[in-house]
mmCIF file of C-alpha atoms in Angstrom:
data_model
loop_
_atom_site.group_PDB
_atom_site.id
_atom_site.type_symbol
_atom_site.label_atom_id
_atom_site.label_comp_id
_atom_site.label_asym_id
_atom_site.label_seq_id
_atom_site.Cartn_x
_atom_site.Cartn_y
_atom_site.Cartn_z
ATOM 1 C CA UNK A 234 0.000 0.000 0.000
ATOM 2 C CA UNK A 235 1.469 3.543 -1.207
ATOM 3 C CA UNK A 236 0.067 6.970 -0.453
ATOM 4 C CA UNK A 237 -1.434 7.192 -4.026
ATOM 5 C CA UNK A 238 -3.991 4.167 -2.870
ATOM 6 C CA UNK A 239 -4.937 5.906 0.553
ATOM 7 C CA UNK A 240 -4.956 9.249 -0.943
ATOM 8 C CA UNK A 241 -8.241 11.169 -0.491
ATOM 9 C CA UNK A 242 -9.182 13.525 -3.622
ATOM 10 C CA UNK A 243 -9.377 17.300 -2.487
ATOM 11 C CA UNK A 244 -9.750 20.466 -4.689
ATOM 12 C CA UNK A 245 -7.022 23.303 -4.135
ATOM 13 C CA UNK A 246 -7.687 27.010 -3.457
ATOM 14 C CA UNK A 247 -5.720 29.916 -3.883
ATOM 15 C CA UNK A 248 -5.319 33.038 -1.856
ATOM 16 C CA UNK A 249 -7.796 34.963 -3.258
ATOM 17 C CA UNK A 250 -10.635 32.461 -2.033
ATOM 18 C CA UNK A 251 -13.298 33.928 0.237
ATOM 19 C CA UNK A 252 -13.975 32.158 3.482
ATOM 20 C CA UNK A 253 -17.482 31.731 2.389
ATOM 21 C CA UNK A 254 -15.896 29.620 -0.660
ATOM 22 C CA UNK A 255 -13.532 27.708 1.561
ATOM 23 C CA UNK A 256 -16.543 27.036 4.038
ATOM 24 C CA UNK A 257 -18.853 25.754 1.489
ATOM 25 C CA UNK A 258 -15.339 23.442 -0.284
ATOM 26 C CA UNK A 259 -14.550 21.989 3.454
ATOM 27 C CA UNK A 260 -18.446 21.206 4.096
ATOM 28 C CA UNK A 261 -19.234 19.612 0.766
ATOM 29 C CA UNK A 262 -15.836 17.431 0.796
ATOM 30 C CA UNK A 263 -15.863 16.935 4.363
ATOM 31 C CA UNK A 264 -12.232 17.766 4.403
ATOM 32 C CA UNK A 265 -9.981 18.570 8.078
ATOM 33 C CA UNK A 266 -8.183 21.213 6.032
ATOM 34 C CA UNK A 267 -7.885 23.297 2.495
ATOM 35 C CA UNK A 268 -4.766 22.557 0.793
ATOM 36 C CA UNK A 269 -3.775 26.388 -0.795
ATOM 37 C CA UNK A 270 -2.045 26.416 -4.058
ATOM 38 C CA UNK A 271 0.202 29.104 -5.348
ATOM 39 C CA UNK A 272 -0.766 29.948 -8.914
ATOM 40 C CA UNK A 273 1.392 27.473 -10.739
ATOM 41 C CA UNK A 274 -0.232 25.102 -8.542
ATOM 42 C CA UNK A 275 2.636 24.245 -6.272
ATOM 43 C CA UNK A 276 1.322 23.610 -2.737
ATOM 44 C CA UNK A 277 1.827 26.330 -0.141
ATOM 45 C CA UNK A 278 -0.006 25.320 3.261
ATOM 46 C CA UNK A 279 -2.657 23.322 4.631
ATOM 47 C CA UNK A 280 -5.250 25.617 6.343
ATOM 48 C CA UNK A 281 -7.144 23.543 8.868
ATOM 49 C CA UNK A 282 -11.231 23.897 9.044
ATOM 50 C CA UNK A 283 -10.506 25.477 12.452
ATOM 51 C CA UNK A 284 -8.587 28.391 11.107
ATOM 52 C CA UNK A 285 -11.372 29.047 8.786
ATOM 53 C CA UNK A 286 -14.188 29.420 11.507
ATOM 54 C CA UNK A 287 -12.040 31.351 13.985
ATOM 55 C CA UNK A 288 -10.855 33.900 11.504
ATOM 56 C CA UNK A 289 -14.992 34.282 9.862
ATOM 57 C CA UNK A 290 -15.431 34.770 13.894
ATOM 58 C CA UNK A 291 -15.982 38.966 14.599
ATOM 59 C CA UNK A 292 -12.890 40.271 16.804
ATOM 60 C CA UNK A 293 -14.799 41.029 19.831
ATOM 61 C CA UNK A 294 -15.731 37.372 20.000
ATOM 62 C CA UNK A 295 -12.190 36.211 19.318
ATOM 63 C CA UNK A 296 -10.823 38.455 22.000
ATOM 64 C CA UNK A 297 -12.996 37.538 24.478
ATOM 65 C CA UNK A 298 -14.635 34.082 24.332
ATOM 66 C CA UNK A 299 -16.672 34.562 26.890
ATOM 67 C CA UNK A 300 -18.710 37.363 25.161
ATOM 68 C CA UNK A 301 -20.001 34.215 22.450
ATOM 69 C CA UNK A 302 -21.846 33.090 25.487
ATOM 70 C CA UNK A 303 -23.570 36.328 26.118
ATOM 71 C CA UNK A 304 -24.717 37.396 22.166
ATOM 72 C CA UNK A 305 -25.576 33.748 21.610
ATOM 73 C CA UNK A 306 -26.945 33.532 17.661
ATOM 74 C CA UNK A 307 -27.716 37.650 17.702
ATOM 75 C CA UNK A 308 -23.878 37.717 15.840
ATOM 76 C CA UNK A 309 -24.790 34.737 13.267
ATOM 77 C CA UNK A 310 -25.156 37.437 10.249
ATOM 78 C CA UNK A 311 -21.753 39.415 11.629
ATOM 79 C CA UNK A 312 -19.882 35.533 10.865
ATOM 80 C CA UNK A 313 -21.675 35.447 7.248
ATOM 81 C CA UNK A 314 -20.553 38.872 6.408
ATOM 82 C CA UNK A 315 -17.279 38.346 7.335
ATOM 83 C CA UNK A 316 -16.646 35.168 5.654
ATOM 84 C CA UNK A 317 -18.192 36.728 2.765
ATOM 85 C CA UNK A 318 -15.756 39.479 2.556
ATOM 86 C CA UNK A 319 -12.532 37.824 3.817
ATOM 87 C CA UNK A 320 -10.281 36.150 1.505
ATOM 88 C CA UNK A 321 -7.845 33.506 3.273
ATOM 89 C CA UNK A 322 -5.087 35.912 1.933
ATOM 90 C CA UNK A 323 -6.163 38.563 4.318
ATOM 91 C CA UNK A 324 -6.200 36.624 7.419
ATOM 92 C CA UNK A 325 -3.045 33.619 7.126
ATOM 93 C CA UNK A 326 -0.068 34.501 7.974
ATOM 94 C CA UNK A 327 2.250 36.633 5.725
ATOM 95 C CA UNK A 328 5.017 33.002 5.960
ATOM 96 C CA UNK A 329 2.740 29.957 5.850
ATOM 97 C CA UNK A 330 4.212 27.183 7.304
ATOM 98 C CA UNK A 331 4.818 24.409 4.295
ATOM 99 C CA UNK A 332 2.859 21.966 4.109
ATOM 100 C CA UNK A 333 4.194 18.274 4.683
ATOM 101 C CA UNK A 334 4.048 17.109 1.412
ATOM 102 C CA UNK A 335 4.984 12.679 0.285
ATOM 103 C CA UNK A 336 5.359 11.380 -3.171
ATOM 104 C CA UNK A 337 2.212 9.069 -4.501
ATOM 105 C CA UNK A 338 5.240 6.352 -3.506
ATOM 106 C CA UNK A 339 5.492 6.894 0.098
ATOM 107 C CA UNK A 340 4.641 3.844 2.570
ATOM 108 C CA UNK A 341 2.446 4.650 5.518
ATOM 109 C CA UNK A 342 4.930 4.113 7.811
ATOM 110 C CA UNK A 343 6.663 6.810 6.282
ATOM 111 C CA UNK A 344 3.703 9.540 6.083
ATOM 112 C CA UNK A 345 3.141 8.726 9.779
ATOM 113 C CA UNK A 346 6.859 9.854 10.265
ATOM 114 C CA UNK A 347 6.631 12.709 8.940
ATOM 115 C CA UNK A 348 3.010 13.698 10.684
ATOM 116 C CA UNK A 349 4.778 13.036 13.703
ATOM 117 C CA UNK A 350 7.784 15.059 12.360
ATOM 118 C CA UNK A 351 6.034 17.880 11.160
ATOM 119 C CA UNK A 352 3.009 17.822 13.854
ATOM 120 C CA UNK A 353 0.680 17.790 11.377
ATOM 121 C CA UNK A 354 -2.584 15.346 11.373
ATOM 122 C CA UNK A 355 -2.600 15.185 7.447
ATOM 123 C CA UNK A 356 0.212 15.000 4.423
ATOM 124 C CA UNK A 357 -0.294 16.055 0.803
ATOM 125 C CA UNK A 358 0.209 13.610 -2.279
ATOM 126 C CA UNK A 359 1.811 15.410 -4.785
ATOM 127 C CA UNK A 360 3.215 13.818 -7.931
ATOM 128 C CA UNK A 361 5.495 16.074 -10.023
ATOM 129 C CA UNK A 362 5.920 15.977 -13.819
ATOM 130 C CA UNK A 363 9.386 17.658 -14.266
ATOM 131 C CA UNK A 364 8.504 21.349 -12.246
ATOM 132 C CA UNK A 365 4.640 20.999 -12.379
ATOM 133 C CA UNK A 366 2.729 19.595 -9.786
ATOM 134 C CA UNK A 367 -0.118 17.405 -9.567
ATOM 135 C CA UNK A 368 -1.960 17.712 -6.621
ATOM 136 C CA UNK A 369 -2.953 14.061 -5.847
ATOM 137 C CA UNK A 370 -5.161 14.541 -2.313
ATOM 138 C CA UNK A 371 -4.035 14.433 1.001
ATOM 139 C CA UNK A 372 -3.989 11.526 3.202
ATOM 140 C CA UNK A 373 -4.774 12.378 7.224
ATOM 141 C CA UNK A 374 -3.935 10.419 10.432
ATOM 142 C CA UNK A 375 -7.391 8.604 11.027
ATOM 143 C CA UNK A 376 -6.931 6.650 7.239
ATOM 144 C CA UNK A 377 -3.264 6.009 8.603
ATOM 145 C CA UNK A 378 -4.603 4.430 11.647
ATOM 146 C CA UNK A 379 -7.639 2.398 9.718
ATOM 147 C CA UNK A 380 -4.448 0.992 7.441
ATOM 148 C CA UNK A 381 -2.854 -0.179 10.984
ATOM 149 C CA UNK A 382 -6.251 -2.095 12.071
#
């Protein structure tokens, strides 16, 4: 078994994607994380579901947590807007950490590696034909661990 037969498929976003459009890509594939591509389709970083909510998330709320438990659903609309107008370029980091990226070759002993290496619960597949890349899927710690059973 290589990382090309546990790979799951993904689509790639760029910078310039909305959080609205990375919401609705990481509901409908049920994906733990957007893999962002620069525009020659090399991979730049893996954006976890996580960061997506927080940074749709108004800054009073972030700031203080505890002020979510006051407003309840009264700031629902202020999270739509804000997803709507955000693009992940304007709230990642200006240095994304790189992603942890295998061959389609790699052995699952060797993706878990580098997870544990890299502290990262999910590697990218990426095949490369000469300098372009082809974006295989990624492959994430729970498919590691059904491999193991």
């Amino acid at each position: 078994m290589r990382a090309r037969d546990l790979t799951w498929p993904c689509t790639p976003v760029r910078l310039d994607t909305t959080l609205r459009e990375a919401a609705e890509l990481l509901v409908r594939e049920r994906a733990p994380a957007l893999v962002v591509v620069s525009e020659d389709g090399h991979p730049l970083a893996l954006v976890p579901a996580t960061r997506v909510l927080a940074a749709a998330l108004p800054d009073a709320v972030r700031d203080d947590p505890l002020l979510a438990a006051v407003v309840g659903e009264s700031l629902d609309a202020d999270v739509r807007a804000r997803a709507a107008s955000l693009r992940l370029a304007d709230v990642l980091p200006k240095r994304l950490p790189a992603p942890a990226v295998v061959s389609p070759d790699a052995s699952p002993v060797q993706m878990a590696s580098l997870m544990e290496r890299a502290g990262r619960p999910v590697v990218l597949v990426v095949d490369y034909d000469g300098d372009k890349p082809h974006l295989l899927g990624t492959v994430d710690a729970a498919t590691l661990l059904q491999h193991y059973l």
